[in-house]
PDB file of C-alpha atoms and ligand atoms in Angstrom:
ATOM      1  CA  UNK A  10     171.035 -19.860  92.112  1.00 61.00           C
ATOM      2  CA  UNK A  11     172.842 -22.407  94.624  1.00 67.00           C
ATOM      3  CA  UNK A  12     175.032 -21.131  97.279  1.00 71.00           C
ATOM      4  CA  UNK A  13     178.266 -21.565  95.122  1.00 75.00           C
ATOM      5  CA  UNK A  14     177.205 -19.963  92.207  1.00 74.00           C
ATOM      6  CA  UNK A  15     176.171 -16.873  94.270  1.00 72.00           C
ATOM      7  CA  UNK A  16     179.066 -16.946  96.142  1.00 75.00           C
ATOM      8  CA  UNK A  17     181.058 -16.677  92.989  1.00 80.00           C
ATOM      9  CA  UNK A  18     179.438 -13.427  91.760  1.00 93.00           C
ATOM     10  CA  UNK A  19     180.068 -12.391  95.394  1.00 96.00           C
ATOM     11  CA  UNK A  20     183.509 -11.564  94.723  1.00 94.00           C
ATOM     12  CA  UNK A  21     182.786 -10.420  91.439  1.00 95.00           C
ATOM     13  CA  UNK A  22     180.691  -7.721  93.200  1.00 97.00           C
ATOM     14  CA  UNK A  23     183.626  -7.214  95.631  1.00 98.00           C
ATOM     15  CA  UNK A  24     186.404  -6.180  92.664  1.00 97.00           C
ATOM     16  CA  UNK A  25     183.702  -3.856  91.096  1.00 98.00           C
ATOM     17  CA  UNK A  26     183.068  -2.307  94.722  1.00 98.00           C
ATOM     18  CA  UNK A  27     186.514  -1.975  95.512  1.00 98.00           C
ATOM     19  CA  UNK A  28     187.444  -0.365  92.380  1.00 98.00           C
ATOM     20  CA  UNK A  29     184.444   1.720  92.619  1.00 98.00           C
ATOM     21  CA  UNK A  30     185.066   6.254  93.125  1.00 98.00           C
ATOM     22  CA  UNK A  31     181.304   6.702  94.511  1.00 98.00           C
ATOM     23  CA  UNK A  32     179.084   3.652  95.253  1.00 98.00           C
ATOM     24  CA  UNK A  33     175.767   3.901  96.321  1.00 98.00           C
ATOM     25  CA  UNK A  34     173.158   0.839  97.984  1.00 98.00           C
ATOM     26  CA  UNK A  35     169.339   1.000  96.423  1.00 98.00           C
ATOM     27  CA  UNK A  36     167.533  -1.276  98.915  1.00 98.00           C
ATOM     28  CA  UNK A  37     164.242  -2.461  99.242  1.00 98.00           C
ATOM     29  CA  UNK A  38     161.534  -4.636 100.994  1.00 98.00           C
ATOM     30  CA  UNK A  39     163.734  -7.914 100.250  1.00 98.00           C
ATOM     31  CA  UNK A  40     166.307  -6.553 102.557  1.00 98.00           C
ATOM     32  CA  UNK A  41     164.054  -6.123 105.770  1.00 98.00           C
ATOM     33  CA  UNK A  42     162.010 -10.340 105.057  1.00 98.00           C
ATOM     34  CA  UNK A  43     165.329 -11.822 107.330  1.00 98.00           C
ATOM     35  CA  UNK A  44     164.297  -9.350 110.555  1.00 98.00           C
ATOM     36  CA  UNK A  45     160.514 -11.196 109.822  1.00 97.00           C
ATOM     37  CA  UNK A  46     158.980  -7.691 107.730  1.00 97.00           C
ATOM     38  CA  UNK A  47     157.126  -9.016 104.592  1.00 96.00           C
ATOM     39  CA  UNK A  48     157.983  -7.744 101.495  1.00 97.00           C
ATOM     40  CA  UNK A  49     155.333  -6.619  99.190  1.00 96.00           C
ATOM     41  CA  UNK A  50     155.535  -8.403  95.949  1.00 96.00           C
ATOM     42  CA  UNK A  51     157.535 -11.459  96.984  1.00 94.00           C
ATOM     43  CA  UNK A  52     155.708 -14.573  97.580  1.00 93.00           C
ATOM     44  CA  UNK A  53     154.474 -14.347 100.767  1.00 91.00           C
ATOM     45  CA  UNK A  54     154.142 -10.467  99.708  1.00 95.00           C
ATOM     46  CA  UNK A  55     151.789  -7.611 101.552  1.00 94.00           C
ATOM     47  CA  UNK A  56     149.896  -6.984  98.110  1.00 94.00           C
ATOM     48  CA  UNK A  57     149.173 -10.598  97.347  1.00 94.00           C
ATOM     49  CA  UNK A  58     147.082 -10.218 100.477  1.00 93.00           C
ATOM     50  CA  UNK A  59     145.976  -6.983 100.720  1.00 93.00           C
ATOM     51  CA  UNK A  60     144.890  -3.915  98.428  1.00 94.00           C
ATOM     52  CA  UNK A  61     148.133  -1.821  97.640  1.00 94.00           C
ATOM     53  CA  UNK A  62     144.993   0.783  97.864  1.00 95.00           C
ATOM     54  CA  UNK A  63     145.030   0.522 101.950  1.00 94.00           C
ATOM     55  CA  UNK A  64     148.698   1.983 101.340  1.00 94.00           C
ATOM     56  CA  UNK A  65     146.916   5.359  99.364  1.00 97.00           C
ATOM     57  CA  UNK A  66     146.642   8.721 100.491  1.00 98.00           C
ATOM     58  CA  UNK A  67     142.774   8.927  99.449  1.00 98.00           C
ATOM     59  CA  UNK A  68     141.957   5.693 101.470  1.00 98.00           C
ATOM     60  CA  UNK A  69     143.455   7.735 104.361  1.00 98.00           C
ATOM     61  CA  UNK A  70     141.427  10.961 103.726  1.00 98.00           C
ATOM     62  CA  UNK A  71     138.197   8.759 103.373  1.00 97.00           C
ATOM     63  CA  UNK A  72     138.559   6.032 105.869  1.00 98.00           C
ATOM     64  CA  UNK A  73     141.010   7.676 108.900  1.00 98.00           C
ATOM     65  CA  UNK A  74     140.037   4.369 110.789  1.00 98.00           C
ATOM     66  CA  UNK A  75     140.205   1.615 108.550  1.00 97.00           C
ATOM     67  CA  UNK A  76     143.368   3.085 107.086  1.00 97.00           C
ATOM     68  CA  UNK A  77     144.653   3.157 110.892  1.00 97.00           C
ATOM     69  CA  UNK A  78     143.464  -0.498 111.027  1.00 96.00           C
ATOM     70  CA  UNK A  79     145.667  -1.902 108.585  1.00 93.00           C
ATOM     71  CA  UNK A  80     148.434  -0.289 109.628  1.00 91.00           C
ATOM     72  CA  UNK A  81     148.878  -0.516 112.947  1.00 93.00           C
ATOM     73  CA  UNK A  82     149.589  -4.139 112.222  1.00 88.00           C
ATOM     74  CA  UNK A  83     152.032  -3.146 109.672  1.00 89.00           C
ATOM     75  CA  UNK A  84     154.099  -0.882 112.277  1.00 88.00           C
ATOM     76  CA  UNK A  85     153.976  -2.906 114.859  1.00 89.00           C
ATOM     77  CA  UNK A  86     155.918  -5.883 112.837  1.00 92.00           C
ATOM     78  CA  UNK A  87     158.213  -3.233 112.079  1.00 95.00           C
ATOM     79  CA  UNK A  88     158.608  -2.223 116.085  1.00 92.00           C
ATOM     80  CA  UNK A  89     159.762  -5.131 116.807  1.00 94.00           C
ATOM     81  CA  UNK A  90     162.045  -5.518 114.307  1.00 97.00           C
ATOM     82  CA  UNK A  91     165.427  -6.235 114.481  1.00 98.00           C
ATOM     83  CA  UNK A  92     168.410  -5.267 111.512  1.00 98.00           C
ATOM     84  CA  UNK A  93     169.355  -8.226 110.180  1.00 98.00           C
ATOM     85  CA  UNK A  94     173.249  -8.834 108.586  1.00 98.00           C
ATOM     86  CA  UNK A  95     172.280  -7.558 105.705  1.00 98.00           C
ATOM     87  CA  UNK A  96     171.819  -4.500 107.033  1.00 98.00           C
ATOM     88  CA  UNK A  97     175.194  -4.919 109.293  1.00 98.00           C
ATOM     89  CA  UNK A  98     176.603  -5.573 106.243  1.00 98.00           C
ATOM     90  CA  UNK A  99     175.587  -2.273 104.551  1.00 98.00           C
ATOM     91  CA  UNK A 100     176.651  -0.622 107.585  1.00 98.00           C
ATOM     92  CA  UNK A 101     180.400  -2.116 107.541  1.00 98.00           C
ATOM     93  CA  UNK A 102     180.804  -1.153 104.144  1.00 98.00           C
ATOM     94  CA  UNK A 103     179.695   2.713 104.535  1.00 98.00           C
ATOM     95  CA  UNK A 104     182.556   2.758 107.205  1.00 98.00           C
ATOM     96  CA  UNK A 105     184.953   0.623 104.998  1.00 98.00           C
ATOM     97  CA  UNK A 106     184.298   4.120 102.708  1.00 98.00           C
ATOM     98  CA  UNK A 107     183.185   1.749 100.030  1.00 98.00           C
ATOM     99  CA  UNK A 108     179.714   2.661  99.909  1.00 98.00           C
ATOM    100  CA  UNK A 109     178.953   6.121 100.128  1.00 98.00           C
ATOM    101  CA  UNK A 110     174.946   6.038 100.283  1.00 98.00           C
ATOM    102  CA  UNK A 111     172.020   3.721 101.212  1.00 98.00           C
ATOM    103  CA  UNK A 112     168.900   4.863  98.967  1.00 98.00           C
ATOM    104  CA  UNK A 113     166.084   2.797 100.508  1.00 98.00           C
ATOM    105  CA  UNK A 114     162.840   3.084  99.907  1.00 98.00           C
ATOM    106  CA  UNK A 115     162.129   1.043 103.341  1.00 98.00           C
ATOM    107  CA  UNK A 116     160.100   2.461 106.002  1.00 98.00           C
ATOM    108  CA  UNK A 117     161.520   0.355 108.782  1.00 98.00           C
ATOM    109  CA  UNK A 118     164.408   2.538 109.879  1.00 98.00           C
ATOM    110  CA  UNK A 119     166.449  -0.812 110.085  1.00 98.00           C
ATOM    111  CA  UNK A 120     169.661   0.692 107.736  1.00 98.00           C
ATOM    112  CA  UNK A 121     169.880   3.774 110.533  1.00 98.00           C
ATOM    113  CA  UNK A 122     169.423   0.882 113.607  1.00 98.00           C
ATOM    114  CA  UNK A 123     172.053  -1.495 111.753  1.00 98.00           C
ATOM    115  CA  UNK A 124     174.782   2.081 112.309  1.00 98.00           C
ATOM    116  CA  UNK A 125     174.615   3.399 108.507  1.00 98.00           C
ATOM    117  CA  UNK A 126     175.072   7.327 108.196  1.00 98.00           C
ATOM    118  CA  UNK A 127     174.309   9.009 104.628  1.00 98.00           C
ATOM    119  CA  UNK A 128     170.746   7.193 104.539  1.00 98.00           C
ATOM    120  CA  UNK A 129     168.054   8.808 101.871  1.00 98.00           C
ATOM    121  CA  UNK A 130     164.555   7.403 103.071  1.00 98.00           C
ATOM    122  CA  UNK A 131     162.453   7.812  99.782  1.00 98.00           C
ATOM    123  CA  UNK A 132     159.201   6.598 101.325  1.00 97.00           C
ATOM    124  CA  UNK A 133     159.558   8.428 104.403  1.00 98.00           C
ATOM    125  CA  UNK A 134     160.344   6.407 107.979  1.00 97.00           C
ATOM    126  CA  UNK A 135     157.590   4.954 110.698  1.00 96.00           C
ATOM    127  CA  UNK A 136     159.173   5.675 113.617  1.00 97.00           C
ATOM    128  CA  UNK A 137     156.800   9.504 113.104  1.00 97.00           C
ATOM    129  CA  UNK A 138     153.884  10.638 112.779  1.00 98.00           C
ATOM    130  CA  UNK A 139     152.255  14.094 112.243  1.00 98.00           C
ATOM    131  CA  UNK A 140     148.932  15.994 112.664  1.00 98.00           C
ATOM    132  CA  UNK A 141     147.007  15.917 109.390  1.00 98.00           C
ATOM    133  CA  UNK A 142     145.491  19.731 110.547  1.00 98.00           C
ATOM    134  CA  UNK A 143     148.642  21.648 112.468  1.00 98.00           C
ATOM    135  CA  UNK A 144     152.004  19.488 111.334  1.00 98.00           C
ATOM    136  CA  UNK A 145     152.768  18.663 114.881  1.00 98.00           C
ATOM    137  CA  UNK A 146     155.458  15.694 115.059  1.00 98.00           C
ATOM    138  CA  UNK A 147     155.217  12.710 117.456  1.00 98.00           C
ATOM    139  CA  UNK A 148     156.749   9.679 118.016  1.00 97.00           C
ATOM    140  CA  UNK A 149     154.713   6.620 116.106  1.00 95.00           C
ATOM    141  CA  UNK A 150     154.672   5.208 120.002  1.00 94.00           C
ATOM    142  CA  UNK A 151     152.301   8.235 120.964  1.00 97.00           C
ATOM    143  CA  UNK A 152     150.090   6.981 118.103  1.00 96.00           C
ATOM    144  CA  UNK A 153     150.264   3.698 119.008  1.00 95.00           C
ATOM    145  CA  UNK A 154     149.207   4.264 122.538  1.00 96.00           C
ATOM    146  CA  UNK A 155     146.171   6.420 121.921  1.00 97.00           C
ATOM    147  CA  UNK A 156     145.117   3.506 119.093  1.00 97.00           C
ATOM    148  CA  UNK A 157     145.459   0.513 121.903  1.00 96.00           C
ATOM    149  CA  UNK A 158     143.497   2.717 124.323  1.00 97.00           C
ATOM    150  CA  UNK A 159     140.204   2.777 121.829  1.00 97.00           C
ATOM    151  CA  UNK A 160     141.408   6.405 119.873  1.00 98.00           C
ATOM    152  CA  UNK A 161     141.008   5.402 116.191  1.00 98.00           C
ATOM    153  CA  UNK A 162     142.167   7.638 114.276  1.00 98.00           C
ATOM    154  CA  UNK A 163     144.733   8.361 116.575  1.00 98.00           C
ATOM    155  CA  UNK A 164     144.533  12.472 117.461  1.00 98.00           C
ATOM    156  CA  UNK A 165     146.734  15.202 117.744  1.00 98.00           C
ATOM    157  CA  UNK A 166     147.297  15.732 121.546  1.00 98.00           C
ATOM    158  CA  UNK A 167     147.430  19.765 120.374  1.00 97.00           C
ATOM    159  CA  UNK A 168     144.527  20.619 118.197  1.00 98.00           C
ATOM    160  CA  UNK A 169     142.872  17.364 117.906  1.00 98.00           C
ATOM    161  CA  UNK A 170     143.655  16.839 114.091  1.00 98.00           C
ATOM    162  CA  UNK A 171     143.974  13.025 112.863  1.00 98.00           C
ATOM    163  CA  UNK A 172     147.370  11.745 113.260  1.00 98.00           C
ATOM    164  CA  UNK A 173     149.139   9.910 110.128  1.00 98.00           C
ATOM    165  CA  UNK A 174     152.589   8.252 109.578  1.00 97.00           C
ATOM    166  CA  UNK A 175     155.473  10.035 108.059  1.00 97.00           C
ATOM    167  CA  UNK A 176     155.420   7.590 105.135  1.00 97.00           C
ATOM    168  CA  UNK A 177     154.696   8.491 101.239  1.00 97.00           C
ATOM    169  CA  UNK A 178     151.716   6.903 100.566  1.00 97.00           C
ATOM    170  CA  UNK A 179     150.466   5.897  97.249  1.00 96.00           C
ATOM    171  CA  UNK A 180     148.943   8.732  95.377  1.00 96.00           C
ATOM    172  CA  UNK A 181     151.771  11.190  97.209  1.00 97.00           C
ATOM    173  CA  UNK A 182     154.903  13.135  95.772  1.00 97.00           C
ATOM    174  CA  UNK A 183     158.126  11.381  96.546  1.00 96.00           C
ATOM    175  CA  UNK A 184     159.886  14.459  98.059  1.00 92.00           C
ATOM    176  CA  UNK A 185     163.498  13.147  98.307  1.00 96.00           C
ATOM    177  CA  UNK A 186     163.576  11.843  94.394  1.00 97.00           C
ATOM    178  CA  UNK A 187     165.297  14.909  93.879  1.00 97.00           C
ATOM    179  CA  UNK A 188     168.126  14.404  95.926  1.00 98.00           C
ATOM    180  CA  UNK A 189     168.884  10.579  95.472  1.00 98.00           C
ATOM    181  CA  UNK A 190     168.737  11.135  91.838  1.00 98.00           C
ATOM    182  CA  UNK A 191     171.463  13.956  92.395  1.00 98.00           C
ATOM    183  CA  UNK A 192     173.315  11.226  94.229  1.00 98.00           C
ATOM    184  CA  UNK A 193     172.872   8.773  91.669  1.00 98.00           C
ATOM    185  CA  UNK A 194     174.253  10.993  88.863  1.00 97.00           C
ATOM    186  CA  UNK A 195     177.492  11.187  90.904  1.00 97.00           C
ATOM    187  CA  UNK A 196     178.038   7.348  91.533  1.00 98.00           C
ATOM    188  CA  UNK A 197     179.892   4.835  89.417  1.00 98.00           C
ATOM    189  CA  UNK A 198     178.221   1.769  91.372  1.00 98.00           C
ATOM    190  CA  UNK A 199     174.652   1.051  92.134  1.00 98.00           C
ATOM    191  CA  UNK A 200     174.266  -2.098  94.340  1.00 98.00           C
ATOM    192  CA  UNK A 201     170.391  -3.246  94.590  1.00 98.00           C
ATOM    193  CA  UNK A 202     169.531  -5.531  97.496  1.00 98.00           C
ATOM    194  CA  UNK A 203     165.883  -6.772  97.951  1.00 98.00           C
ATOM    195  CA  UNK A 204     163.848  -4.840  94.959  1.00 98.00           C
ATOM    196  CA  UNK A 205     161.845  -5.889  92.057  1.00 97.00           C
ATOM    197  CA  UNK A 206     162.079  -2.513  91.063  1.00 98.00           C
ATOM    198  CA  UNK A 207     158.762  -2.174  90.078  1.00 96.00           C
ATOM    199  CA  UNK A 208     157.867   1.304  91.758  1.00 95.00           C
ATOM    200  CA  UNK A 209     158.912   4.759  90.202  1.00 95.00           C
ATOM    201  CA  UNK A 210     160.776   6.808  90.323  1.00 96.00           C
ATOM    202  CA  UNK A 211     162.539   4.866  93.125  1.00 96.00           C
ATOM    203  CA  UNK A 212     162.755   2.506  90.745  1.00 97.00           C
ATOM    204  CA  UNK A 213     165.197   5.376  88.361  1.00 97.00           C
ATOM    205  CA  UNK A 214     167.961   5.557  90.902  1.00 98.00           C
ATOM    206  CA  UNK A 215     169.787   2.807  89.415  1.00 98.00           C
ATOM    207  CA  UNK A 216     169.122   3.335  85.732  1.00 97.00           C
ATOM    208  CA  UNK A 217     170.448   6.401  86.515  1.00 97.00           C
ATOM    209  CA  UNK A 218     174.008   5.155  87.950  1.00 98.00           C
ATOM    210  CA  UNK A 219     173.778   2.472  84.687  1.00 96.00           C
ATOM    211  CA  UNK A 220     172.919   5.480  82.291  1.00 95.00           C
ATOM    212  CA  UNK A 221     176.106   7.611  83.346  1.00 94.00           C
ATOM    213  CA  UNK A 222     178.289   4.970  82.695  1.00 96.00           C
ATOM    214  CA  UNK A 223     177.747   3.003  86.199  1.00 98.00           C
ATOM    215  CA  UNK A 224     178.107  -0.717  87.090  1.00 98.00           C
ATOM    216  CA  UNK A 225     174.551  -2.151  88.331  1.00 98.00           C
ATOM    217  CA  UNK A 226     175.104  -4.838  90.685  1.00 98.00           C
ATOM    218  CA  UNK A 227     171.794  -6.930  91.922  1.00 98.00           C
ATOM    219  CA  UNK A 228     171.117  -8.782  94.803  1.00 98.00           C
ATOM    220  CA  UNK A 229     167.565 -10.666  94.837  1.00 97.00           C
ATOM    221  CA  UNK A 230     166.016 -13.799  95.646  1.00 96.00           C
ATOM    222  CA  UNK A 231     163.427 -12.919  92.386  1.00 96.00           C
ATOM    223  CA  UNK A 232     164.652 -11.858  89.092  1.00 97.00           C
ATOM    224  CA  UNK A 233     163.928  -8.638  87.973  1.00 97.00           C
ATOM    225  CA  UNK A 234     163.083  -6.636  85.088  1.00 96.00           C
ATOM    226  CA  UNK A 235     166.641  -5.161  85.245  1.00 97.00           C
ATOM    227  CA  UNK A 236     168.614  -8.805  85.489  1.00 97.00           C
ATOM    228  CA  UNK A 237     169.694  -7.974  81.510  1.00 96.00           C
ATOM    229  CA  UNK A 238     170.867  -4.828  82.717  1.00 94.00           C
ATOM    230  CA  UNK A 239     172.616  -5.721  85.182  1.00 97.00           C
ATOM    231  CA  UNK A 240     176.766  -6.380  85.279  1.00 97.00           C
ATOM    232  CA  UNK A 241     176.501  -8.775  88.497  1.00 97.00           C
ATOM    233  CA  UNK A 242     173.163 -10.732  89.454  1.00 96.00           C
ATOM    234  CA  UNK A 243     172.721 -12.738  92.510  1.00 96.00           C
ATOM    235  CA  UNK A 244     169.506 -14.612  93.467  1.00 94.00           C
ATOM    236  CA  UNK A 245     170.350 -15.535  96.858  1.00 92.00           C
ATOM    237  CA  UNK A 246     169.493 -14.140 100.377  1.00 95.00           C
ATOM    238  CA  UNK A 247     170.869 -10.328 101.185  1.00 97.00           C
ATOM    239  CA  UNK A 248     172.457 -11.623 104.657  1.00 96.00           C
ATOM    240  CA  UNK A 249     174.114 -14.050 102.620  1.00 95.00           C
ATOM    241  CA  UNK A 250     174.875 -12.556  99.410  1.00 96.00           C
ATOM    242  CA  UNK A 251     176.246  -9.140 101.357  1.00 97.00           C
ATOM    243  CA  UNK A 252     178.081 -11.211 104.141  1.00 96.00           C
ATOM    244  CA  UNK A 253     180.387 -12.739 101.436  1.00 95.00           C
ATOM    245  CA  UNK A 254     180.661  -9.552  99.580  1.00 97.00           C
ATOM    246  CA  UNK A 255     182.110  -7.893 102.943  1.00 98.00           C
ATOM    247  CA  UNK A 256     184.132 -10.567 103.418  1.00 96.00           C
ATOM    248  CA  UNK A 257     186.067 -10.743  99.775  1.00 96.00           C
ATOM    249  CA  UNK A 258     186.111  -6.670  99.782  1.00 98.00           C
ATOM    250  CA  UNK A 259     187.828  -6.575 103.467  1.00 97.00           C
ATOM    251  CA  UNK A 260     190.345  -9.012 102.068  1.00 96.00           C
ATOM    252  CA  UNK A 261     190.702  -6.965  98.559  1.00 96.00           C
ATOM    253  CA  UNK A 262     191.599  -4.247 100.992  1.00 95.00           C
ATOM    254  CA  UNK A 263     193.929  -6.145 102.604  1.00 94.00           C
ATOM    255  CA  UNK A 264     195.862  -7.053 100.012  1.00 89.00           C
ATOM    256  CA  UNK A 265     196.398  -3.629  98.385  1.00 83.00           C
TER     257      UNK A 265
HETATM  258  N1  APR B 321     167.068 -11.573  99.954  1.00 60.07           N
HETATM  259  C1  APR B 321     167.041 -11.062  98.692  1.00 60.07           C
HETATM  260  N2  APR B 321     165.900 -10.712  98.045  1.00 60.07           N
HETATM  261  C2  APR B 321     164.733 -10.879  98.720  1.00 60.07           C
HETATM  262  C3  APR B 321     164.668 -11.404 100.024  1.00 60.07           C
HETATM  263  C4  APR B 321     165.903 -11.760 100.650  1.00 60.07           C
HETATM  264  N3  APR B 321     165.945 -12.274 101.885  1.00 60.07           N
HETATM  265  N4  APR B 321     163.358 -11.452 100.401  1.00 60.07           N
HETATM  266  C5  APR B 321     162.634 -10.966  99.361  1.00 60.07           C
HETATM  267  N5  APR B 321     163.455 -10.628  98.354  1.00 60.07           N
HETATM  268  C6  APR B 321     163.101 -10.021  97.064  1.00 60.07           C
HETATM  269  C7  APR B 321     161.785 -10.505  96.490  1.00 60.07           C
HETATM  270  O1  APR B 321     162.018 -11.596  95.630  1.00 60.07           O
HETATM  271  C8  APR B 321     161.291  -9.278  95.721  1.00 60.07           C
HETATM  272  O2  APR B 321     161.635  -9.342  94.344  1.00 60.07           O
HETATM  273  O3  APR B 321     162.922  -8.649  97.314  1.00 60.07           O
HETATM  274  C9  APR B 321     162.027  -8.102  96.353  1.00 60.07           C
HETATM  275  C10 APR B 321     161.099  -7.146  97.079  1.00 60.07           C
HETATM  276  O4  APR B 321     160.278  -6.517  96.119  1.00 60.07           O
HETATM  277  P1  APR B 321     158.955  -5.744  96.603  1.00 60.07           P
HETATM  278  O5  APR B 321     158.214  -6.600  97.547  1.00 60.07           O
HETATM  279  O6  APR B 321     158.278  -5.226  95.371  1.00 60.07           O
HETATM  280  O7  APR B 321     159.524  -4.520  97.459  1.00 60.07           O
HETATM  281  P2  APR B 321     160.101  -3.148  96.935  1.00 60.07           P
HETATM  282  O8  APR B 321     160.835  -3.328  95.652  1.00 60.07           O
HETATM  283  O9  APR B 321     160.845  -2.550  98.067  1.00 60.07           O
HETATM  284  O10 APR B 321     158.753  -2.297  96.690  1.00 60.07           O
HETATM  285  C11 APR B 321     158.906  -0.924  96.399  1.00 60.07           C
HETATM  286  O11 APR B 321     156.521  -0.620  96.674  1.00 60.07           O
HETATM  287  O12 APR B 321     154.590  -1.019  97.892  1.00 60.07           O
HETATM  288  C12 APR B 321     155.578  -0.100  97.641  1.00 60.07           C
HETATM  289  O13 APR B 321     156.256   1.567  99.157  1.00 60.07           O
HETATM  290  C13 APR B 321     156.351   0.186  98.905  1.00 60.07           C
HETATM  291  O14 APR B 321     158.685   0.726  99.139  1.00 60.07           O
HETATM  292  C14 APR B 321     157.781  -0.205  98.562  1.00 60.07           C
HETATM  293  C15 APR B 321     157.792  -0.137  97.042  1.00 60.07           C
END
């Protein structure tokens, strides 16, 4: 899609935001590539180079070390990471009181860096970690540390149990379904940046919106599976895509 044609639906998105009772942001991996995090199915995704297995809770109950191996790579891309206006954008809007949630099912903690509130983390956030044998929560930098001085797995500093990130790995429940699905039932507006919504039941949150009667709006460079579905699609960038949405919906505002 060129830069006009996405700039067109941009406004289009704007109206339907603007007019919107509850809207809600679904976000995923394609939000987070513009602060240098690769997504996972894009093409220069995570899983076109590794196994989505390293990711699994059984790989982490039967290698501890190699499973520590492969991630520390992972977390350290996201330390360093920086929100990018996409997720500024997000931000804005939550304290325009046009959108009322950000569902994400990133890791990266880059929607609670970027200033937004009312954020449900589906897959769980890196910036903790807890002992596998007594629950005991760290900071991921405590992990971090004991890994760069030799201590892989990384052990609780209390009972010496194997440390492991707070994330929902594959083969794990995803605990706060529940909740953004309860959220989801109350919207009107589902706005998806950076998903190929591929991965349930993340991936329900915005049939549900669509399914009570919602407007699905989608931002991603990719199409997806719900494109069809959809009443606005835009295959541009999320800095650029949400930038000009912010920008039409402040002067919407302004004009009423
Ligand atoms: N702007 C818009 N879209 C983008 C951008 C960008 N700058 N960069 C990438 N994308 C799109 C890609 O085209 C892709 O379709 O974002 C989408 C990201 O899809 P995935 O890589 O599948 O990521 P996601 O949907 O978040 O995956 C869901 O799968 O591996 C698990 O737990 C992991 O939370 C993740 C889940």
């Amino acid at each position: 899609m060129s830069s006009e044609e996405c700039l067109a639906g941009a406004r289009e998105a704007a109206l339907i935001l603007t007019g919107s009772r509850h809207a809600i942001a679904f976000t995923g991996a394609g939000i987070s590539t513009e602060s240098g995090i690769p997504d996972f199915r894009g093409p220069q995704g995570l899983w076109r180079r590794f196994d989505p297995s390293l990711a699994s809770i059984d790989y982490l109950n039967t290698d501890p070390k190699g499973f520590w191996d492969f991630y520390i790579n992972r977390f350290n891309t996201l330390n360093n990471a920086k929100p990018n206006r996409a997720h500024l954008a997000l931000a804005e809007l939550e304290k325009l009181g046009v959108i009322k949630y950000v569902i994400t099912q990133n890791i990266d903690n880059l929607h609670k860096s970027a200033g937004s509130i009312n954020v449900i983390e589906l897959h769980g956030n890196y910036t903790t970690v807890y002992c596998m044998k007594c629950g005991a929560q760290y900071p991921f930098t405590l992990a971090l540390r004991k890994y760069e001085e030799g201590e892989n797995p990384p052990r609780c500093p209390r009972c010496g149990g194997i440390l492991r990130p707070n994330v929902v790995l594959f083969g794990e429940p995803v605990n706060e379904i529940n909740r953004a699905l309860e959220v989801a039932a109350l919207s009107d507006v589902v706005l998806v940046v950076g998903s190929s919504l591929t991965v349930y039941p993340a991936a329900y949150v915005p049939l549900v919106v669509k399914e009570h009667g919602g407007k699905l709006i989608i931002i991603n460079l990719e199409p997806t599976d719900y494109d069809d579905y959809a009443d606005v699609v835009l295959h541009c960038s999320a800095s650029e895509a949400l930038s000009a949405i912010l920008n039409h919906v402040k002067g919407i505002m302004a004009d009423k």
